[in-house]
XYZ file of C-alpha atoms in Angstrom:
623
model
C -27.883 23.866 34.121
C -28.576 20.263 35.014
C -31.955 19.635 36.718
C -30.221 18.458 39.890
C -28.274 21.708 40.145
C -24.848 20.038 39.953
C -23.583 22.290 37.191
C -23.208 22.089 33.451
C -22.632 18.927 31.501
C -19.220 18.681 29.817
C -19.231 19.832 26.223
C -19.563 17.114 23.546
C -16.008 17.819 22.407
C -14.635 17.372 25.927
C -16.577 14.149 26.451
C -15.215 12.860 23.151
C -11.610 13.645 24.159
C -12.052 11.987 27.559
C -13.523 8.856 25.986
C -10.700 8.684 23.442
C -8.101 9.006 26.212
C -9.762 6.283 28.287
C -9.777 3.991 25.239
C -6.084 4.656 24.635
C -5.212 3.892 28.271
C -7.242 0.665 28.218
C -5.650 -0.444 24.945
C -2.180 0.340 26.318
C -2.955 -1.757 29.409
C -4.263 -4.650 27.331
C -1.154 -4.606 25.145
C 1.160 -4.616 28.169
C -0.793 -7.481 29.742
C -0.790 -9.393 26.454
C 2.983 -8.988 26.083
C 3.527 -10.142 29.664
C 1.330 -13.236 29.409
C 1.955 -14.226 25.802
C 5.612 -15.185 26.019
C 6.784 -17.855 23.579
C 6.462 -21.193 25.393
C 9.121 -23.835 25.725
C 9.025 -25.754 22.451
C 7.590 -29.240 22.331
C 7.066 -31.569 19.373
C 4.101 -33.822 18.831
C 3.536 -36.517 16.232
C 0.490 -38.361 15.029
C -0.301 -42.048 15.526
C -0.943 -43.993 12.288
C -1.935 -47.608 11.641
C -3.427 -49.929 9.038
C -6.633 -51.724 10.029
C -7.719 -55.253 9.147
C -10.135 -53.712 6.613
C -7.208 -52.238 4.655
C -7.887 -48.662 5.714
C -5.205 -46.284 6.937
C -6.089 -44.409 10.114
C -4.273 -41.403 11.511
C -4.697 -39.234 14.611
C -2.659 -36.043 14.135
C -2.448 -32.709 15.985
C -2.867 -30.619 12.820
C -3.417 -30.761 9.079
C 0.303 -30.234 8.419
C 1.263 -33.258 10.506
C -1.341 -35.372 8.712
C 0.049 -34.417 5.317
C 3.619 -35.063 6.450
C 2.680 -38.504 7.787
C 1.140 -39.449 4.428
C 4.159 -38.118 2.512
C 6.479 -40.329 4.534
C 4.626 -43.430 3.293
C 5.627 -42.795 -0.308
C 3.503 -43.134 -3.466
C 3.610 -46.958 -3.515
C 1.598 -47.411 -0.294
C -2.078 -48.100 -1.029
C -5.217 -48.537 1.047
C -8.948 -49.082 0.589
C -9.676 -45.939 2.514
C -8.368 -43.403 5.012
C -9.733 -41.992 8.244
C -8.102 -38.808 9.487
C -8.725 -37.239 12.886
C -7.251 -33.777 13.415
C -7.127 -32.934 17.108
C -6.724 -29.163 16.774
C -8.544 -28.066 13.642
C -9.371 -24.387 13.124
C -11.770 -23.235 10.420
C -10.251 -20.387 8.357
C -13.417 -18.331 8.999
C -16.578 -18.991 10.951
C -18.999 -21.238 9.088
C -16.482 -22.321 6.428
C -16.231 -25.891 5.207
C -14.290 -27.308 2.294
C -15.168 -29.996 -0.143
C -13.715 -33.434 -0.768
C -11.128 -33.580 -3.540
C -11.461 -35.919 -6.545
C -11.365 -39.607 -5.613
C -11.497 -42.459 -8.119
C -13.859 -45.355 -7.350
C -15.350 -43.541 -4.356
C -17.768 -45.642 -2.279
C -18.498 -43.324 0.634
C -17.111 -40.408 2.587
C -17.984 -38.520 5.754
C -16.873 -35.225 7.330
C -17.392 -34.279 10.971
C -16.418 -30.740 11.970
C -16.727 -28.988 15.363
C -19.828 -26.756 15.520
C -17.891 -23.639 16.486
C -15.048 -24.201 13.989
C -12.432 -25.108 16.610
C -11.684 -28.595 17.892
C -11.435 -32.188 16.624
C -12.338 -32.841 12.986
C -12.639 -36.200 11.210
C -12.688 -37.052 7.510
C -13.191 -40.626 6.262
C -12.971 -41.882 2.683
C -13.702 -45.400 1.379
C -12.879 -46.575 -2.161
C -13.820 -49.692 -4.118
C -10.244 -50.617 -4.999
C -6.878 -49.866 -3.364
C -5.536 -46.394 -4.101
C -2.358 -44.518 -3.065
C -2.684 -43.244 0.499
C -1.134 -39.917 -0.527
C -3.888 -39.309 -3.073
C -6.645 -40.261 -0.621
C -5.204 -38.020 2.101
C -4.886 -35.108 -0.320
C -8.557 -35.491 -1.255
C -9.595 -35.743 2.395
C -7.580 -32.707 3.499
C -9.294 -30.575 0.863
C -12.312 -30.694 3.182
C -10.261 -29.089 5.963
C -8.087 -26.427 4.336
C -8.151 -24.082 1.327
C -6.027 -24.950 -1.680
C -6.139 -22.979 -4.937
C -3.468 -22.925 -7.619
C -2.374 -19.844 -9.508
C -3.890 -19.935 -12.993
C -1.337 -20.917 -15.613
C -1.211 -22.595 -19.006
C 1.288 -25.088 -17.623
C 2.249 -25.824 -14.051
C 5.565 -25.323 -12.269
C 6.217 -28.996 -11.691
C 9.074 -31.325 -12.602
C 9.162 -35.041 -13.323
C 11.116 -37.120 -10.844
C 12.076 -40.682 -10.057
C 10.892 -41.770 -6.618
C 9.070 -39.753 -3.980
C 8.530 -36.034 -4.566
C 10.359 -33.656 -2.215
C 8.245 -31.646 0.261
C 8.169 -28.465 -1.802
C 6.870 -30.172 -4.929
C 3.194 -30.685 -5.666
C 1.771 -33.174 -8.172
C 4.392 -34.658 -10.471
C 4.414 -34.107 -14.230
C 6.144 -36.614 -16.526
C 8.164 -34.132 -18.551
C 11.372 -32.146 -18.335
C 14.180 -30.904 -20.530
C 17.919 -30.408 -20.521
C 20.807 -32.392 -19.082
C 21.356 -33.020 -15.399
C 24.589 -32.802 -13.417
C 25.948 -35.590 -11.262
C 23.571 -35.839 -8.294
C 24.901 -35.031 -4.823
C 23.600 -36.967 -1.764
C 19.886 -36.849 -0.922
C 18.665 -36.129 -4.442
C 16.397 -37.714 -7.030
C 16.853 -37.726 -10.779
C 14.282 -36.162 -13.058
C 14.013 -38.093 -16.331
C 13.864 -36.369 -19.702
C 10.848 -37.164 -21.865
C 11.683 -37.858 -25.520
C 9.630 -36.029 -28.111
C 6.173 -37.560 -28.321
C 6.922 -40.238 -25.763
C 6.619 -41.216 -22.147
C 9.754 -42.048 -20.146
C 7.965 -45.026 -18.589
C 7.631 -46.647 -22.067
C 10.796 -45.390 -23.724
C 13.009 -48.187 -25.160
C 16.099 -46.415 -23.858
C 16.709 -44.915 -20.441
C 16.627 -41.139 -21.061
C 19.315 -38.904 -19.674
C 18.240 -37.184 -16.466
C 17.227 -33.551 -16.881
C 17.286 -32.244 -13.337
C 18.024 -33.245 -9.791
C 15.629 -32.684 -6.917
C 16.555 -32.696 -3.258
C 14.878 -31.867 0.031
C 15.902 -28.260 -0.433
C 15.329 -27.469 -4.085
C 16.303 -28.193 -7.645
C 19.724 -28.706 -9.250
C 19.815 -27.719 -12.921
C 23.012 -27.287 -14.957
C 25.099 -27.417 -11.775
C 23.116 -24.448 -10.384
C 21.116 -25.259 -7.228
C 17.819 -23.445 -6.735
C 16.259 -23.264 -3.279
C 12.520 -23.910 -3.641
C 9.698 -23.642 -1.094
C 5.985 -24.318 -0.920
C 4.495 -21.027 0.301
C 1.090 -22.597 0.725
C 2.741 -23.940 3.919
C 5.622 -21.506 4.475
C 3.923 -18.111 4.788
C 2.949 -15.239 7.133
C -0.691 -16.269 7.734
C -1.599 -15.350 11.309
C 1.172 -12.807 11.903
C -0.715 -10.041 13.678
C 2.065 -7.850 15.061
C 5.630 -6.778 14.511
C 8.099 -4.636 16.414
C 11.047 -4.395 18.750
C 8.912 -5.180 21.802
C 8.313 -8.752 20.582
C 10.801 -11.364 21.851
C 13.963 -12.005 19.846
C 15.556 -15.376 19.198
C 18.874 -16.851 18.103
C 18.888 -19.138 15.059
C 21.422 -21.959 14.723
C 21.723 -24.998 12.465
C 23.208 -28.342 13.454
C 23.821 -31.753 11.853
C 23.314 -34.465 14.498
C 24.191 -38.128 13.856
C 22.223 -39.352 10.881
C 23.090 -36.427 8.651
C 19.787 -34.505 8.884
C 20.182 -30.759 9.326
C 18.188 -29.380 12.261
C 17.414 -25.693 12.751
C 16.681 -24.407 16.235
C 15.612 -21.028 17.640
C 16.497 -20.333 21.264
C 15.590 -17.383 23.461
C 18.024 -14.498 22.953
C 18.643 -14.211 26.707
C 18.404 -17.904 27.578
C 20.213 -20.235 25.193
C 18.849 -23.308 27.002
C 15.238 -22.331 26.202
C 14.156 -23.680 22.803
C 11.384 -21.591 21.227
C 10.893 -23.554 17.992
C 12.828 -26.055 15.908
C 12.498 -28.173 12.809
C 14.249 -30.224 10.130
C 15.748 -28.443 7.124
C 13.763 -29.167 3.970
C 10.454 -29.903 5.711
C 7.571 -27.452 5.196
C 6.530 -25.551 8.315
C 3.720 -26.910 10.458
C 0.951 -24.782 11.971
C 2.641 -25.015 15.368
C 5.962 -23.806 13.986
C 4.327 -20.897 12.169
C 2.408 -19.921 15.313
C 5.617 -19.920 17.380
C 7.478 -17.834 14.793
C 4.571 -15.363 14.605
C 5.203 -14.469 18.249
C 8.824 -13.509 17.627
C 10.026 -10.160 16.338
C 13.532 -10.988 15.141
C 15.944 -13.864 14.639
C 19.686 -13.253 14.913
C 21.462 -15.944 12.904
C 24.741 -17.384 14.150
C 26.658 -19.091 11.277
C 27.953 -22.530 12.211
C 29.570 -24.016 9.118
C 26.460 -25.791 7.805
C 26.348 -26.858 4.153
C 25.257 -24.007 1.905
C 22.131 -25.629 0.372
C 20.251 -26.571 3.581
C 21.533 -23.344 5.156
C 19.961 -21.215 2.407
C 16.764 -23.296 2.419
C 16.188 -22.689 6.141
C 16.844 -18.949 5.879
C 14.500 -18.535 2.905
C 11.800 -20.573 4.633
C 11.891 -18.635 7.908
C 11.909 -15.326 6.039
C 8.492 -16.140 4.515
C 6.840 -16.074 7.953
C 7.393 -12.376 8.620
C 9.841 -12.704 11.501
C 12.732 -10.338 10.735
C 15.852 -12.434 10.044
C 19.301 -10.896 10.135
C 22.494 -12.732 9.162
C 25.219 -10.093 8.741
C 27.985 -12.734 8.527
C 26.268 -14.846 5.880
C 28.818 -17.055 4.050
C 29.156 -16.173 0.341
C 28.262 -19.739 -0.710
C 24.939 -19.464 1.124
C 24.207 -15.944 -0.080
C 24.709 -17.092 -3.692
C 21.824 -19.582 -3.311
C 19.379 -16.899 -2.153
C 17.719 -14.422 -4.479
C 19.801 -11.222 -4.643
C 16.889 -9.272 -3.196
C 16.564 -11.546 -0.166
C 20.316 -11.821 0.444
C 20.589 -8.037 0.436
C 17.817 -7.690 3.008
C 18.969 -10.252 5.571
C 22.578 -9.030 5.512
C 21.561 -5.387 6.044
C 21.713 -3.731 9.484
C 18.998 -4.922 11.859
C 16.334 -2.526 13.135
C 16.555 -1.768 16.841
C 14.456 -0.256 19.614
C 15.083 3.251 18.242
C 13.838 2.326 14.766
C 10.538 3.754 13.604
C 7.949 1.011 14.375
C 6.559 1.380 10.868
C 9.991 0.583 9.463
C 9.956 -2.654 11.460
C 6.801 -3.675 9.637
C 8.201 -2.610 6.278
C 11.341 -4.687 6.941
C 9.200 -7.731 7.634
C 7.025 -7.202 4.560
C 9.951 -6.590 2.190
C 11.745 -9.681 3.493
C 8.851 -12.107 3.175
C 7.936 -10.686 -0.232
C 11.495 -11.292 -1.453
C 11.587 -14.817 -0.023
C 8.277 -15.859 -1.554
C 8.693 -14.477 -5.046
C 12.325 -15.543 -5.203
C 11.918 -19.124 -3.958
C 8.340 -20.420 -4.283
C 8.255 -23.551 -6.446
C 5.140 -22.319 -8.274
C 6.639 -18.925 -9.148
C 10.315 -19.585 -9.926
C 11.119 -20.445 -13.529
C 13.935 -22.883 -14.234
C 15.011 -24.807 -17.353
C 13.583 -27.993 -15.826
C 10.143 -26.666 -14.955
C 7.104 -26.394 -17.158
C 6.139 -22.934 -15.944
C 4.988 -20.470 -18.585
C 5.613 -17.639 -16.158
C 3.408 -15.702 -13.809
C -0.275 -15.246 -14.614
C -1.206 -12.017 -16.356
C -3.104 -9.582 -14.156
C -5.601 -7.150 -15.688
C -6.117 -3.919 -13.760
C -9.696 -2.781 -14.417
C -10.264 0.973 -13.967
C -13.712 2.530 -14.413
C -13.624 6.319 -14.123
C -15.963 9.287 -14.423
C -13.123 11.739 -13.635
C -10.586 12.250 -16.419
C -8.406 14.452 -14.172
C -7.622 11.392 -12.008
C -6.548 9.202 -14.931
C -2.902 10.384 -15.291
C -2.165 9.705 -11.631
C -3.705 6.240 -11.480
C -1.883 5.262 -14.687
C 1.359 6.466 -13.103
C 0.755 4.147 -10.147
C 0.090 1.225 -12.475
C 3.129 1.952 -14.649
C 5.310 1.842 -11.507
C 4.181 -1.663 -10.506
C 7.022 -4.163 -10.252
C 4.783 -7.097 -11.182
C 6.080 -8.201 -14.597
C 2.825 -9.269 -16.310
C 0.284 -6.482 -15.972
C -2.178 -4.951 -18.408
C -4.757 -2.181 -18.035
C -8.373 -1.819 -19.116
C -9.517 1.802 -18.738
C -13.244 2.441 -19.116
C -14.455 6.063 -19.229
C -17.965 6.028 -17.810
C -20.105 8.699 -19.445
C -17.170 11.072 -20.078
C -14.366 11.385 -22.607
C -10.630 11.398 -22.024
C -9.311 14.951 -21.873
C -5.942 15.917 -23.380
C -3.788 15.159 -20.263
C -5.545 11.821 -19.743
C -5.107 10.843 -23.400
C -1.434 11.783 -23.213
C -1.039 9.559 -20.132
C -2.654 6.658 -22.010
C -0.442 7.189 -25.048
C 2.741 7.240 -22.957
C 1.876 4.176 -20.847
C 4.416 1.388 -21.278
C 1.948 -1.305 -20.188
C -0.544 -2.918 -22.585
C -3.695 -0.797 -22.303
C -7.193 -0.908 -23.775
C -9.665 1.946 -23.466
C -13.387 2.033 -24.039
C -16.148 4.594 -23.723
C -19.281 3.595 -21.831
C -22.628 5.393 -21.824
C -23.525 7.304 -18.685
C -26.807 5.426 -18.212
C -24.988 2.205 -17.270
C -24.698 1.670 -13.534
C -21.341 0.899 -11.919
C -21.817 -2.867 -11.912
C -22.716 -2.865 -15.603
C -19.723 -0.655 -16.395
C -17.363 -3.029 -14.577
C -18.862 -5.980 -16.455
C -18.296 -4.273 -19.818
C -14.697 -3.430 -18.918
C -14.065 -6.992 -17.717
C -15.065 -8.354 -21.130
C -11.877 -6.802 -22.541
C -9.616 -8.321 -19.884
C -7.088 -10.853 -21.159
C -5.497 -11.673 -17.823
C -6.130 -14.816 -15.811
C -6.413 -12.615 -12.714
C -8.392 -9.391 -12.383
C -7.812 -6.580 -9.912
C -10.147 -3.651 -9.437
C -8.364 -0.295 -9.246
C -10.102 2.896 -8.115
C -9.010 6.054 -9.898
C -8.759 8.188 -6.749
C -6.797 5.804 -4.485
C -3.008 5.521 -4.237
C -0.970 2.397 -4.934
C 2.631 1.582 -4.068
C 4.917 -0.170 -6.570
C 4.588 -3.634 -4.961
C 0.801 -3.580 -4.631
C -0.045 -6.067 -7.404
C 2.777 -8.421 -6.372
C 1.390 -8.436 -2.816
C -2.041 -9.490 -4.059
C -0.714 -12.272 -6.319
C 1.441 -13.666 -3.508
C -1.473 -13.510 -1.050
C -3.650 -15.509 -3.428
C -0.887 -18.078 -3.846
C -0.262 -18.740 -0.142
C -3.771 -18.216 1.245
C -5.717 -20.370 -1.231
C -8.524 -17.799 -1.040
C -11.019 -17.139 -3.823
C -10.653 -13.380 -3.394
C -7.809 -11.424 -1.802
C -7.262 -7.771 -1.044
C -6.111 -5.171 1.431
C -8.041 -3.196 4.015
C -8.419 0.594 4.145
C -5.823 0.827 6.900
C -4.149 3.969 5.560
C -6.628 6.735 4.709
C -5.767 10.064 3.075
C -8.195 12.846 3.998
C -7.790 15.251 1.107
C -9.812 18.020 2.750
C -7.444 18.021 5.755
C -4.224 17.145 3.831
C -3.464 14.391 6.313
C -3.096 10.601 6.195
C -4.184 8.503 9.160
C -3.547 4.896 9.994
C -6.509 3.009 11.415
C -6.227 0.161 13.903
C -6.457 -2.968 11.759
C -5.236 -6.535 11.685
C -3.694 -8.230 8.663
C -2.766 -11.620 7.204
C -6.116 -13.139 8.141
C -9.138 -14.728 6.511
C -11.924 -12.192 6.759
C -15.273 -11.086 5.354
C -14.317 -7.774 3.748
C -11.494 -6.006 1.932
C -11.248 -2.608 0.269
C -13.000 -2.589 -3.108
C -10.068 -0.849 -4.782
C -7.793 -3.801 -3.950
C -9.904 -6.809 -4.954
C -8.017 -9.555 -6.828
C -9.920 -12.561 -8.197
C -9.452 -14.942 -11.096
C -11.621 -14.349 -14.124
C -12.891 -17.920 -13.907
C -13.982 -17.501 -10.290
C -15.684 -14.199 -11.105
C -17.647 -15.837 -13.900
C -18.576 -18.831 -11.722
C -19.963 -16.415 -9.127
C -22.167 -14.658 -11.675
C -19.901 -11.714 -12.439
C -20.367 -8.183 -11.164
C -23.791 -7.492 -9.780
C -25.580 -4.866 -11.964
C -26.211 -2.320 -9.220
C -25.232 1.367 -8.921
C -23.815 1.064 -5.389
C -22.123 -1.500 -3.136
C -20.778 -3.455 -6.098
C -17.752 -4.559 -4.084
C -19.875 -5.672 -1.141
C -22.127 -7.619 -3.491
C -19.140 -9.552 -4.872
C -17.800 -10.290 -1.390
C -21.229 -11.577 -0.374
C -21.347 -13.825 -3.437
C -17.960 -15.301 -2.556
C -19.131 -16.089 0.970
C -22.440 -17.583 -0.199
C -20.474 -19.866 -2.535
C -18.398 -20.992 0.483
C -15.320 -19.243 -0.886
C -12.636 -17.614 1.231
C -11.652 -13.944 1.415
C -8.124 -13.142 2.544
C -6.749 -9.845 3.799
C -3.024 -9.306 3.408
C -1.086 -6.383 4.929
C -2.265 -2.833 4.259
C 1.009 -1.303 3.073
C 1.187 -0.031 -0.487
C -2.456 1.092 -0.589
C -3.947 4.403 0.538
C -7.700 4.842 0.514
C -8.572 8.425 -0.405
C -11.429 10.508 1.019
C -11.930 13.640 -1.061
C -15.602 14.412 -0.456
C -16.697 13.798 -4.065
C -19.638 11.418 -3.894
C -18.370 8.415 -1.925
C -20.779 5.495 -1.844
C -19.850 4.962 1.834
C -19.580 8.167 3.871
C -19.358 7.888 7.683
C -17.901 11.415 7.919
C -14.349 12.676 8.353
C -14.547 12.478 12.159
C -14.864 8.694 11.861
C -11.308 8.498 10.482
C -9.770 11.153 12.749
C -10.905 9.541 16.011
C -7.964 7.916 17.786
C -5.822 6.812 14.800
C -2.725 4.666 15.311
C -0.619 7.102 13.294
C -0.990 10.399 11.478
C 1.159 12.143 8.871
C 0.806 15.509 7.139
C 0.252 14.833 3.460
C 1.260 11.252 2.595
C 3.262 8.729 4.679
C 7.024 9.218 4.049
C 7.723 5.602 3.043
C 8.726 4.104 -0.304
C 5.988 1.462 0.080
C 3.469 4.175 -0.867
C 5.420 5.939 -3.610
C 4.735 5.646 -7.312
C 8.461 5.224 -7.967
C 11.018 3.140 -6.089
C 14.777 2.710 -6.254
C 14.609 -0.813 -4.785
C 15.115 -4.075 -6.614
C 12.484 -4.396 -9.315
C 10.834 -7.724 -10.012
C 10.036 -6.508 -13.528
C 13.646 -7.040 -14.602
């Protein structure tokens, strides 16, 4: 009895259930209020104000980093200045406390960076040089202090040589290309062919053009390729997905002047513009933010030319908003990757669709758009790409009985350049594990490590055998869907982060034979990811000092090293990875009740979705 005689206290179990119900009701109320107040606003466009000063410096006040870059691109490579001063009115640090570093500048005299103390607000970067330099180069160096930018490791880069200004999707220009070019259509630039051992700028004869670039992509051998820059066209910031988000109608138009404009209007109010832009231009932060608050776009064909039409569809698909175009003209569909064309012409999900399937539709669509159309990933006869970087999956195991299953997950990966390093830590491979190794179709190396090495030392030894430019840590007891490695490589490409991974959003509790989904966000810069999903370049790992030689918290130690070095950590979506709790010596053990308390979803066994299966009947990127 209670001392005041008012009866017994509720049991701990009852109090727990009441608290969980109150939390659910409060969350439901917050979501309803958020949906009611967070309607997509009427669209408005803003532009920066630029000018040259008497001192020869170029000054720009712009709303965002994207607008600043676009303003510099419009000047062209021939415009020079003795310095630049950029003021970004609405700068947001990727994570609290982050700051970048100035890019390389020739003949640098001085530079200054002023950032808001709390990471949100006006930011200014100024650069002064001793002799005039191209404004584009100075702006690129200055913007490196305000945003992340990391290239995928490659022996050669996916760049083409061009005459004139580079199109928006193209990065730095390389003076080399091969092949013969077709007759250029309007709004294109010729890419010169470099003779063996020579430079086209000093060649005695004008070389035949090898390729044609336009605002929308590359034309090689009469075959247009739609290309994008997913460092700017991507799903960063998309926090939610589902039928309860607003829908929009997508149309394209060609006003006087010939430029193709795309416009999204409210599905129930055609006069209300939600977001718009010019075909061929990379997305700005404001455009991405507006698209992130929409659930679906219904496309209405309007007779637009096929090339800009396909470019707009591919670009919008990268953001995560579900795009459906059931009446897509064949000429436009032919310019999209087969995977992407198949997705956007399929039936649209509706209010009765499983909410998880909504998310899977979004993920599959943006994955197809990025790997099928990113300028740094697509190989063409006129690019210098050697292909995707090789990824080494590093597995350190003390449990031979888990080896066949984890090798099955790795063998099912659709990423085309994957190898495996399997380190047995203090134990030998048993017969089933050895058979799994022998039958693996991927390149695999095995090594035996003594039991007295700690986990960090074991990972370091296994990493010495890695031949890939990128490394991903794979835990032997977790589950991986077939697109897992592709998701990590894409996330590194568009986030610019030093380290990328997924969060333990889906957790399989082996003792209860149930999988729960925890309440998590995704597509954000963060401070932690699941250790069994870490992807980092070998060069970055070595620069950070490698794996810390400790028996526990090896993953946390690496994440801390990245943050201390002012690197970024990016968390992509959680699909395709299931964190397993089996009760066999976890280094982090909050108890099973921690995972069972108020999950977002729960399934007996494993979730019934192909994203989590070791085998898939979908389009394989390995082909």
